[in-house]
PDB file of C-alpha atoms (C1' of nucleotides) in Angstrom:
ATOM      1  CA  MET A 568      -3.419  69.025  47.086  1.00 59.00           C
ATOM      2  CA  LYS A 569      -1.504  66.967  45.189  1.00 68.00           C
ATOM      3  CA  ASP A 570       1.843  67.391  43.868  1.00 84.00           C
ATOM      4  CA  LEU A 571       0.460  66.465  40.453  1.00 92.00           C
ATOM      5  CA  PHE A 572      -2.364  69.056  40.163  1.00 96.00           C
ATOM      6  CA  TYR A 573       0.357  71.907  40.335  1.00 97.00           C
ATOM      7  CA  LEU A 574       2.720  69.808  37.947  1.00 96.00           C
ATOM      8  CA  THR A 575       0.005  69.432  35.253  1.00 95.00           C
ATOM      9  CA  ARG A 576      -1.033  73.016  35.463  1.00 97.00           C
ATOM     10  CA  ALA A 577       2.525  74.416  35.695  1.00 97.00           C
ATOM     11  CA  GLN A 578       3.522  71.980  32.355  1.00 96.00           C
ATOM     12  CA  ILE A 579       0.665  73.881  30.332  1.00 97.00           C
ATOM     13  CA  ILE A 580       1.626  76.974  31.522  1.00 98.00           C
ATOM     14  CA  LYS A 581       5.265  76.611  30.691  1.00 98.00           C
ATOM     15  CA  ALA A 582       4.407  75.128  27.054  1.00 97.00           C
ATOM     16  CA  MET A 583       3.043  79.340  26.307  1.00 97.00           C
ATOM     17  CA  ALA A 584       6.281  80.691  28.707  1.00 98.00           C
ATOM     18  CA  HIS A 585       8.407  81.465  25.278  1.00 98.00           C
ATOM     19  CA  PRO A 586       8.455  83.975  22.892  1.00 98.00           C
ATOM     20  CA  SER A 587       8.169  82.238  19.805  1.00 98.00           C
ATOM     21  CA  ARG A 588       5.393  79.929  21.432  1.00 98.00           C
ATOM     22  CA  LEU A 589       3.372  82.590  22.716  1.00 98.00           C
ATOM     23  CA  LYS A 590       3.781  84.351  19.221  1.00 98.00           C
ATOM     24  CA  MET A 591       2.289  81.421  17.668  1.00 98.00           C
ATOM     25  CA  VAL A 592      -0.723  81.060  20.252  1.00 97.00           C
ATOM     26  CA  THR A 593      -1.733  84.533  19.290  1.00 97.00           C
ATOM     27  CA  ALA A 594      -1.734  83.836  15.637  1.00 97.00           C
ATOM     28  CA  LEU A 595      -3.366  80.803  16.035  1.00 97.00           C
ATOM     29  CA  ALA A 596      -6.082  82.943  17.755  1.00 95.00           C
ATOM     30  CA  ASP A 597      -7.479  84.013  14.909  1.00 92.00           C
ATOM     31  CA  LYS A 598      -7.149  80.813  12.584  1.00 95.00           C
ATOM     32  CA  GLU A 599      -5.530  77.463  12.061  1.00 97.00           C
ATOM     33  CA  LEU A 600      -2.396  78.119  10.126  1.00 98.00           C
ATOM     34  CA  CYS A 601       0.396  75.537   9.251  1.00 98.00           C
ATOM     35  CA  VAL A 602       4.091  74.968   9.821  1.00 98.00           C
ATOM     36  CA  ARG A 603       5.279  76.991   7.031  1.00 98.00           C
ATOM     37  CA  GLU A 604       3.046  79.656   7.817  1.00 98.00           C
ATOM     38  CA  LEU A 605       4.154  80.029  11.700  1.00 98.00           C
ATOM     39  CA  LYS A 606       7.732  79.183  10.948  1.00 98.00           C
ATOM     40  CA  ALA A 607       7.092  82.325   8.738  1.00 97.00           C
ATOM     41  CA  ILE A 608       5.553  84.300  11.676  1.00 97.00           C
ATOM     42  CA  VAL A 609       8.371  83.497  14.393  1.00 97.00           C
ATOM     43  CA  LYS A 610      11.271  83.810  12.034  1.00 97.00           C
ATOM     44  CA  ALA A 611      12.932  80.377  13.200  1.00 97.00           C
ATOM     45  CA  ASP A 612      14.682  77.307  11.664  1.00 97.00           C
ATOM     46  CA  MET A 613      12.037  74.737  10.858  1.00 98.00           C
ATOM     47  CA  SER A 614      13.137  72.272  12.810  1.00 98.00           C
ATOM     48  CA  THR A 615      12.938  74.714  15.944  1.00 98.00           C
ATOM     49  CA  VAL A 616       9.345  75.821  15.188  1.00 98.00           C
ATOM     50  CA  SER A 617       8.292  71.982  14.874  1.00 98.00           C
ATOM     51  CA  LYS A 618       9.728  71.343  18.231  1.00 98.00           C
ATOM     52  CA  HIS A 619       7.948  74.229  19.749  1.00 98.00           C
ATOM     53  CA  LEU A 620       4.595  73.152  18.092  1.00 98.00           C
ATOM     54  CA  ALA A 621       5.543  69.388  19.578  1.00 98.00           C
ATOM     55  CA  ILE A 622       5.671  71.068  23.352  1.00 98.00           C
ATOM     56  CA  MET A 623       2.438  73.144  23.006  1.00 97.00           C
ATOM     57  CA  LYS A 624       0.723  69.521  21.535  1.00 96.00           C
ATOM     58  CA  ASN A 625       1.772  67.675  24.410  1.00 95.00           C
ATOM     59  CA  ALA A 626       0.818  70.318  26.812  1.00 95.00           C
ATOM     60  CA  GLY A 627      -2.597  69.885  24.721  1.00 94.00           C
ATOM     61  CA  ILE A 628      -2.407  73.753  23.866  1.00 96.00           C
ATOM     62  CA  VAL A 629      -2.707  72.859  19.874  1.00 97.00           C
ATOM     63  CA  GLN A 630      -4.259  70.128  17.814  1.00 96.00           C
ATOM     64  CA  ASP A 631      -2.933  69.448  14.143  1.00 97.00           C
ATOM     65  CA  ARG A 632      -4.494  67.854  11.225  1.00 97.00           C
ATOM     66  CA  LYS A 633      -2.804  66.954   8.161  1.00 96.00           C
ATOM     67  CA  LYS A 634      -3.611  68.417   4.640  1.00 96.00           C
ATOM     68  CA  GLY A 635      -2.110  66.951   1.895  1.00 95.00           C
ATOM     69  CA  LEU A 636       1.605  68.079   2.479  1.00 96.00           C
ATOM     70  CA  GLN A 637       0.665  70.292   5.342  1.00 97.00           C
ATOM     71  CA  VAL A 638       0.215  70.067   9.076  1.00 98.00           C
ATOM     72  CA  TYR A 639      -2.186  72.539  10.197  1.00 98.00           C
ATOM     73  CA  TYR A 640      -2.253  73.479  13.586  1.00 98.00           C
ATOM     74  CA  ARG A 641      -5.181  75.160  15.542  1.00 97.00           C
ATOM     75  CA  LEU A 642      -5.623  75.964  19.292  1.00 96.00           C
ATOM     76  CA  THR A 643      -7.250  73.127  21.042  1.00 94.00           C
ATOM     77  CA  CYS A 644      -9.040  75.313  23.941  1.00 90.00           C
ATOM     78  CA  PRO A 645     -11.413  78.537  23.142  1.00 86.00           C
ATOM     79  CA  CYS A 646     -10.321  80.424  26.321  1.00 89.00           C
ATOM     80  CA  THR A 647      -6.851  81.338  25.193  1.00 89.00           C
ATOM     81  CA  ALA A 648      -8.398  84.716  24.136  1.00 89.00           C
ATOM     82  CA  THR A 649      -8.774  84.943  27.503  1.00 92.00           C
ATOM     83  CA  PHE A 650      -5.536  83.658  28.704  1.00 94.00           C
ATOM     84  CA  LEU A 651      -3.802  86.329  27.087  1.00 94.00           C
ATOM     85  CA  ALA A 652      -6.071  89.064  27.677  1.00 93.00           C
ATOM     86  CA  CYS A 653      -5.088  88.026  31.271  1.00 93.00           C
ATOM     87  CA  ILE A 654      -1.293  88.462  30.468  1.00 94.00           C
ATOM     88  CA  GLU A 655      -2.061  92.182  29.128  1.00 94.00           C
ATOM     89  CA  SER A 656      -3.627  92.977  32.687  1.00 92.00           C
ATOM     90  CA  PHE A 657      -0.557  91.674  34.326  1.00 90.00           C
ATOM     91  CA  VAL A 658       1.504  93.747  31.765  1.00 92.00           C
ATOM     92  CA  LYS A 659      -0.420  96.599  32.402  1.00 88.00           C
ATOM     93  CA  ASN A 660      -0.628  96.169  36.283  1.00 81.00           C
ATOM     94  CA  GLN A 661       3.395  95.646  36.105  1.00 75.00           C
ATOM     95  CA  ARG A 662       3.691  99.023  34.450  1.00 71.00           C
ATOM     96  CA  SER A 663       1.610 101.089  36.840  1.00 66.00           C
ATOM     97  CA  ARG A 664       3.686  99.559  39.730  1.00 62.00           C
ATOM     98  CA  PHE A 665       7.117 100.170  37.735  1.00 51.00           C
ATOM     99  CA  SER A 666       8.191 102.895  39.320  1.00 43.00           C
ATOM    100  CA  LYS A 667       8.208 102.130  43.031  1.00 40.00           C
ATOM    101  CA  THR A 668      10.043  98.838  42.049  1.00 38.00           C
ATOM    102  CA  SER A 669      12.498  97.898  44.765  1.00 37.00           C
ATOM    103  CA  SER A 670      16.124  97.772  44.220  1.00 35.00           C
ATOM    104  CA  LEU A 671      16.145  94.301  45.145  1.00 34.00           C
ATOM    105  CA  SER A 672      13.874  93.255  42.232  1.00 37.00           C
ATOM    106  CA  ARG A 673      16.754  94.801  39.623  1.00 37.00           C
ATOM    107  CA  LYS A 674      18.997  92.656  41.151  1.00 39.00           C
ATOM    108  CA  LEU A 675      18.289  89.669  38.933  1.00 42.00           C
ATOM    109  CA  LYS A 676      20.354  88.987  35.988  1.00 39.00           C
ATOM    110  CA  PRO A 677      17.911  89.837  32.855  1.00 40.00           C
ATOM    111  CA  ALA A 678      17.668  86.993  30.443  1.00 37.00           C
ATOM    112  CA  LYS A 679      19.180  87.387  27.500  1.00 34.00           C
ATOM    113  CA  ASP A 680      16.959  84.918  25.323  1.00 32.00           C
TER     114      ASP A 680
ATOM    115  CA  MET B1050       4.701  92.929  16.808  1.00 59.00           C
ATOM    116  CA  LYS B1051       8.209  93.526  18.419  1.00 68.00           C
ATOM    117  CA  ASP B1052      10.035  90.618  19.564  1.00 84.00           C
ATOM    118  CA  LEU B1053      10.273  92.610  23.105  1.00 92.00           C
ATOM    119  CA  PHE B1054       6.263  92.288  23.063  1.00 96.00           C
ATOM    120  CA  TYR B1055       6.408  88.651  23.341  1.00 97.00           C
ATOM    121  CA  LEU B1056       9.353  88.587  25.389  1.00 96.00           C
ATOM    122  CA  THR B1057       7.821  90.579  28.214  1.00 95.00           C
ATOM    123  CA  ARG B1058       4.884  88.589  28.600  1.00 97.00           C
ATOM    124  CA  ALA B1059       6.664  85.058  27.975  1.00 97.00           C
ATOM    125  CA  GLN B1060       8.346  86.357  31.466  1.00 96.00           C
ATOM    126  CA  ILE B1061       5.356  86.868  33.257  1.00 97.00           C
ATOM    127  CA  ILE B1062       3.821  83.813  32.269  1.00 98.00           C
ATOM    128  CA  LYS B1063       7.444  81.750  33.024  1.00 98.00           C
ATOM    129  CA  ALA B1064       7.136  82.910  36.172  1.00 97.00           C
ATOM    130  CA  MET B1065       4.189  81.205  37.143  1.00 97.00           C
ATOM    131  CA  ALA B1066       5.040  78.153  35.138  1.00 98.00           C
ATOM    132  CA  HIS B1067       6.741  76.168  37.976  1.00 98.00           C
ATOM    133  CA  PRO B1068       4.574  73.686  39.993  1.00 98.00           C
ATOM    134  CA  SER B1069       6.000  75.724  43.590  1.00 98.00           C
ATOM    135  CA  ARG B1070       5.459  79.388  42.149  1.00 98.00           C
ATOM    136  CA  LEU B1071       2.353  78.243  40.406  1.00 98.00           C
ATOM    137  CA  LYS B1072       0.790  76.766  44.105  1.00 98.00           C
ATOM    138  CA  MET B1073       2.358  79.978  45.726  1.00 98.00           C
ATOM    139  CA  VAL B1074       0.240  82.113  43.524  1.00 98.00           C
ATOM    140  CA  THR B1075      -3.033  80.042  44.178  1.00 97.00           C
ATOM    141  CA  ALA B1076      -2.147  80.438  47.722  1.00 97.00           C
ATOM    142  CA  LEU B1077      -1.748  84.015  47.795  1.00 97.00           C
ATOM    143  CA  ALA B1078      -5.003  84.479  45.892  1.00 95.00           C
ATOM    144  CA  ASP B1079      -6.732  84.203  49.616  1.00 92.00           C
ATOM    145  CA  LYS B1080      -4.595  86.788  51.213  1.00 95.00           C
ATOM    146  CA  GLU B1081      -1.231  87.864  51.680  1.00 97.00           C
ATOM    147  CA  LEU B1082       1.253  85.525  53.126  1.00 98.00           C
ATOM    148  CA  CYS B1083       4.976  85.547  54.716  1.00 98.00           C
ATOM    149  CA  VAL B1084       7.774  83.574  53.320  1.00 98.00           C
ATOM    150  CA  ARG B1085       7.684  81.189  56.388  1.00 98.00           C
ATOM    151  CA  GLU B1086       4.245  80.311  55.399  1.00 98.00           C
ATOM    152  CA  LEU B1087       4.292  79.642  51.964  1.00 98.00           C
ATOM    153  CA  LYS B1088       7.777  77.741  52.571  1.00 98.00           C
ATOM    154  CA  ALA B1089       5.217  75.451  54.598  1.00 97.00           C
ATOM    155  CA  ILE B1090       3.043  75.298  51.408  1.00 97.00           C
ATOM    156  CA  VAL B1091       5.479  74.323  48.771  1.00 97.00           C
ATOM    157  CA  LYS B1092       7.585  72.175  51.542  1.00 97.00           C
ATOM    158  CA  ALA B1093      10.879  73.585  49.927  1.00 97.00           C
ATOM    159  CA  ASP B1094      14.063  74.540  51.458  1.00 97.00           C
ATOM    160  CA  MET B1095      13.908  78.353  52.460  1.00 98.00           C
ATOM    161  CA  SER B1096      16.366  79.782  49.748  1.00 98.00           C
ATOM    162  CA  THR B1097      14.682  78.386  47.334  1.00 98.00           C
ATOM    163  CA  VAL B1098      11.160  79.761  48.275  1.00 98.00           C
ATOM    164  CA  SER B1099      12.855  82.749  48.378  1.00 98.00           C
ATOM    165  CA  LYS B1100      14.234  82.354  44.794  1.00 98.00           C
ATOM    166  CA  HIS B1101      10.913  81.641  43.419  1.00 98.00           C
ATOM    167  CA  LEU B1102       9.681  84.520  45.268  1.00 98.00           C
ATOM    168  CA  ALA B1103      12.264  86.551  43.881  1.00 98.00           C
ATOM    169  CA  ILE B1104      11.685  85.846  40.098  1.00 98.00           C
ATOM    170  CA  MET B1105       8.056  86.547  40.520  1.00 97.00           C
ATOM    171  CA  LYS B1106       8.431  89.633  41.869  1.00 97.00           C
ATOM    172  CA  ASN B1107      10.934  90.586  39.119  1.00 95.00           C
ATOM    173  CA  ALA B1108       7.817  89.257  36.423  1.00 95.00           C
ATOM    174  CA  GLY B1109       5.798  91.892  38.843  1.00 95.00           C
ATOM    175  CA  ILE B1110       3.297  89.113  39.712  1.00 96.00           C
ATOM    176  CA  VAL B1111       3.810  89.542  43.017  1.00 97.00           C
ATOM    177  CA  GLN B1112       4.789  92.745  45.724  1.00 96.00           C
ATOM    178  CA  ASP B1113       6.307  92.619  49.093  1.00 97.00           C
ATOM    179  CA  ARG B1114       6.161  94.617  52.232  1.00 97.00           C
ATOM    180  CA  LYS B1115       8.219  94.267  55.576  1.00 96.00           C
ATOM    181  CA  LYS B1116       6.415  93.803  58.764  1.00 96.00           C
ATOM    182  CA  GLY B1117       9.064  93.113  61.493  1.00 95.00           C
ATOM    183  CA  LEU B1118      11.091  90.275  61.237  1.00 96.00           C
ATOM    184  CA  GLN B1119       8.841  89.076  58.098  1.00 97.00           C
ATOM    185  CA  VAL B1120       8.403  89.872  54.453  1.00 98.00           C
ATOM    186  CA  TYR B1121       4.777  89.591  53.461  1.00 98.00           C
ATOM    187  CA  TYR B1122       4.407  88.899  50.189  1.00 98.00           C
ATOM    188  CA  ARG B1123       0.531  89.794  47.931  1.00 97.00           C
ATOM    189  CA  LEU B1124      -0.500  89.386  44.490  1.00 96.00           C
ATOM    190  CA  THR B1125      -0.073  92.271  42.077  1.00 94.00           C
ATOM    191  CA  CYS B1126      -2.891  91.534  40.060  1.00 91.00           C
ATOM    192  CA  PRO B1127      -6.513  91.033  40.785  1.00 87.00           C
ATOM    193  CA  CYS B1128      -6.713  89.234  37.511  1.00 90.00           C
ATOM    194  CA  THR B1129      -4.754  86.303  38.867  1.00 90.00           C
ATOM    195  CA  ALA B1130      -7.844  84.508  39.589  1.00 90.00           C
ATOM    196  CA  THR B1131      -9.203  84.616  36.026  1.00 92.00           C
ATOM    197  CA  PHE B1132      -5.665  83.328  34.852  1.00 94.00           C
ATOM    198  CA  LEU B1133      -6.109  80.256  37.243  1.00 94.00           C
ATOM    199  CA  ALA B1134      -9.749  79.567  36.305  1.00 93.00           C
ATOM    200  CA  CYS B1135      -8.387  80.136  32.210  1.00 93.00           C
ATOM    201  CA  ILE B1136      -5.735  77.404  32.948  1.00 94.00           C
ATOM    202  CA  GLU B1137      -8.629  75.061  34.534  1.00 94.00           C
ATOM    203  CA  SER B1138     -10.258  75.291  31.200  1.00 92.00           C
ATOM    204  CA  PHE B1139      -7.263  74.146  29.353  1.00 90.00           C
ATOM    205  CA  VAL B1140      -7.014  71.305  31.660  1.00 92.00           C
ATOM    206  CA  LYS B1141     -10.372  70.210  31.396  1.00 88.00           C
ATOM    207  CA  ASN B1142     -10.054  70.157  27.305  1.00 81.00           C
ATOM    208  CA  GLN B1143      -7.250  69.055  27.745  1.00 76.00           C
ATOM    209  CA  ARG B1144      -8.505  65.578  29.314  1.00 71.00           C
ATOM    210  CA  SER B1145     -11.835  65.699  26.994  1.00 67.00           C
ATOM    211  CA  ARG B1146      -9.332  65.301  23.993  1.00 62.00           C
ATOM    212  CA  PHE B1147      -7.030  62.978  25.918  1.00 51.00           C
ATOM    213  CA  SER B1148      -8.173  59.365  24.557  1.00 43.00           C
ATOM    214  CA  LYS B1149      -7.426  60.479  20.654  1.00 39.00           C
ATOM    215  CA  THR B1150      -3.893  61.539  21.333  1.00 37.00           C
ATOM    216  CA  SER B1151      -1.680  60.840  18.774  1.00 36.00           C
ATOM    217  CA  SER B1152       0.862  58.641  19.148  1.00 35.00           C
ATOM    218  CA  LEU B1153       3.696  61.702  18.164  1.00 32.00           C
ATOM    219  CA  SER B1154       2.498  63.596  20.953  1.00 37.00           C
ATOM    220  CA  ARG B1155       3.117  60.757  23.774  1.00 37.00           C
ATOM    221  CA  LYS B1156       7.135  60.641  22.191  1.00 38.00           C
ATOM    222  CA  LEU B1157       8.090  63.479  24.474  1.00 41.00           C
ATOM    223  CA  LYS B1158       9.779  62.737  27.135  1.00 39.00           C
ATOM    224  CA  PRO B1159       7.768  63.546  30.348  1.00 40.00           C
ATOM    225  CA  ALA B1160       9.633  66.084  33.136  1.00 36.00           C
ATOM    226  CA  LYS B1161      10.867  64.036  36.180  1.00 33.00           C
ATOM    227  CA  ASP B1162      10.789  67.242  38.100  1.00 32.00           C
TER     228      ASP B1162
ATOM    229  C1'  DT C  92      25.961  95.789  71.607  1.00 75.69           C
ATOM    230  C1'  DG C  93      25.092  91.073  71.313  1.00 75.69           C
ATOM    231  C1'  DG C  94      22.277  87.481  70.588  1.00 75.69           C
ATOM    232  C1'  DC C  95      18.041  85.669  67.613  1.00 75.69           C
ATOM    233  C1'  DT C  96      15.040  84.855  64.096  1.00 75.69           C
ATOM    234  C1'  DA C  97      13.206  85.705  59.010  1.00 75.69           C
ATOM    235  C1'  DT C  98      14.858  86.181  54.674  1.00 75.69           C
ATOM    236  C1'  DT C  99      17.987  86.875  50.874  1.00 75.69           C
ATOM    237  C1'  DT C 100      22.155  86.217  48.635  1.00 75.69           C
ATOM    238  C1'  DG C 101      26.505  83.573  46.746  1.00 75.69           C
ATOM    239  C1'  DG C 102      28.142  79.633  44.683  1.00 75.69           C
ATOM    240  C1'  DC C 103      27.932  75.400  43.415  1.00 75.69           C
ATOM    241  C1'  DT C 104      25.989  71.016  40.723  1.00 75.69           C
ATOM    242  C1'  DA C 105      22.701  68.601  38.242  1.00 75.69           C
ATOM    243  C1'  DT C 106      19.079  68.672  34.750  1.00 75.69           C
ATOM    244  C1'  DA C 107      16.312  71.004  31.855  1.00 75.69           C
ATOM    245  C1'  DT C 108      15.794  73.850  27.302  1.00 75.69           C
ATOM    246  C1'  DG C 109      16.305  76.353  22.920  1.00 75.69           C
ATOM    247  C1'  DG C 110      18.523  76.047  18.905  1.00 75.69           C
ATOM    248  C1'  DC C 111      21.241  74.468  14.771  1.00 75.69           C
ATOM    249  C1'  DC C 112      22.482  70.754  11.460  1.00 75.69           C
ATOM    250  C1'  DA C 113      21.715  66.904   9.484  1.00 75.69           C
ATOM    251  C1'  DA C 114      19.066  62.742   8.905  1.00 75.69           C
ATOM    252  C1'  DA C 115      14.436  60.683   8.734  1.00 75.69           C
ATOM    253  C1'  DT C 116       9.412  60.308   7.694  1.00 75.69           C
ATOM    254  C1'  DA C 117       5.328  61.363   5.502  1.00 75.69           C
ATOM    255  C1'  DC C 118       2.865  62.440   1.519  1.00 75.69           C
ATOM    256  C1'  DT C 119       2.195  64.357  -3.487  1.00 75.69           C
ATOM    257  C1'  DC C 120       2.917  63.682  -8.578  1.00 75.69           C
ATOM    258  C1'  DT C 121       5.013  61.903 -12.778  1.00 75.69           C
TER     259       DT C 121
ATOM    260  C1'  DA D  44       9.469  53.408  -7.776  1.00 75.69           C
ATOM    261  C1'  DG D  45      11.804  58.166  -7.836  1.00 75.69           C
ATOM    262  C1'  DA D  46      11.893  63.054  -7.530  1.00 75.69           C
ATOM    263  C1'  DG D  47      10.481  66.603  -4.647  1.00 75.69           C
ATOM    264  C1'  DT D  48       8.142  69.322  -0.947  1.00 75.69           C
ATOM    265  C1'  DA D  49       6.679  69.687   4.299  1.00 75.69           C
ATOM    266  C1'  DT D  50       7.482  68.386   8.367  1.00 75.69           C
ATOM    267  C1'  DT D  51       9.753  65.624  11.984  1.00 75.69           C
ATOM    268  C1'  DT D  52      13.390  63.433  14.745  1.00 75.69           C
ATOM    269  C1'  DG D  53      17.896  62.752  16.638  1.00 75.69           C
ATOM    270  C1'  DG D  54      22.021  64.445  18.097  1.00 75.69           C
ATOM    271  C1'  DC D  55      25.171  68.043  19.923  1.00 75.69           C
ATOM    272  C1'  DC D  56      26.301  72.402  22.129  1.00 75.69           C
ATOM    273  C1'  DA D  57      25.658  76.507  24.952  1.00 75.69           C
ATOM    274  C1'  DT D  58      22.572  78.358  27.978  1.00 75.69           C
ATOM    275  C1'  DA D  59      18.912  78.494  31.904  1.00 75.69           C
ATOM    276  C1'  DT D  60      17.231  76.856  35.717  1.00 75.69           C
ATOM    277  C1'  DA D  61      16.232  74.762  40.151  1.00 75.69           C
ATOM    278  C1'  DG D  62      17.822  73.181  44.647  1.00 75.69           C
ATOM    279  C1'  DC D  63      20.884  72.700  48.078  1.00 75.69           C
ATOM    280  C1'  DC D  64      24.303  74.330  51.179  1.00 75.69           C
ATOM    281  C1'  DA D  65      26.692  77.996  53.542  1.00 75.69           C
ATOM    282  C1'  DA D  66      26.961  82.929  54.374  1.00 75.69           C
ATOM    283  C1'  DA D  67      25.377  87.580  54.791  1.00 75.69           C
ATOM    284  C1'  DT D  68      21.758  90.847  55.781  1.00 75.69           C
ATOM    285  C1'  DA D  69      17.792  92.990  57.979  1.00 75.69           C
ATOM    286  C1'  DG D  70      15.085  93.688  62.202  1.00 75.69           C
ATOM    287  C1'  DC D  71      13.948  92.851  66.948  1.00 75.69           C
ATOM    288  C1'  DC D  72      14.550  92.690  71.839  1.00 75.69           C
ATOM    289  C1'  DA D  73      17.221  92.148  75.954  1.00 75.69           C
TER     290       DA D  73
END
DNA sequence: TGGCTATTTGGCTATATGGCCAAATACTCT
DNA sequence: AGAGTATTTGGCCATATAGCCAAATAGCCA
């Protein structure tokens, strides 16, 4: 299998692999939202939010449409709900296995961001 | 919703958001593999593979067990197949929408890695 | 014990990412 | 056209990530 195959898929996954972006995706699962609304949800600088949205748009996760002064974003793919549910399974699974985590896996510095 | 909620989930997603790691996850969906086998699959330095595995283990995506000299890794969560299928939907969706991609989303520099 | 093989770790460097500010752009309304 | 609001872009800096090499660790077997 070509490298490009995994690169493409990794790009899509990476586009959701950030707390703010994930939060936006979750919010967008309900209905389309404009940048100002998304900014309120993730509580970040407008320019930061805009860049996060550009990353997701570039990955094909969201699409935008202009409505007057506002730009509305919506999810491109209906499978997002499945995706989120899937992550929940991971979390659940992770928790159930937590007590027997080996010491090695604790040695990695936890991310601060 | 607390920030920690999205942070936890983003960590898990991030742990799969790399071509080599994704390739390993895909390979592990079939059966458990030792580090040497995984190294052959992703064609990377042993230490690099090991670090990728540590990241996934830390995120709770894989578990390991020692068998003689080798360390075998396996997926923690049975939902991984669903996850991968879900990414395929994204890809499919992305392709179908490709022709009408706006110029803006092309402005982001494509990653070189 | 000593040698051998498999894996992990530490340290280093290059590159990527995220966040903030300031400036540019896009659109509306007067 | 000019003012005002929403969003994007460019630039900069701090931090995170990936990959390589060398060294450390772990288990097996003579």
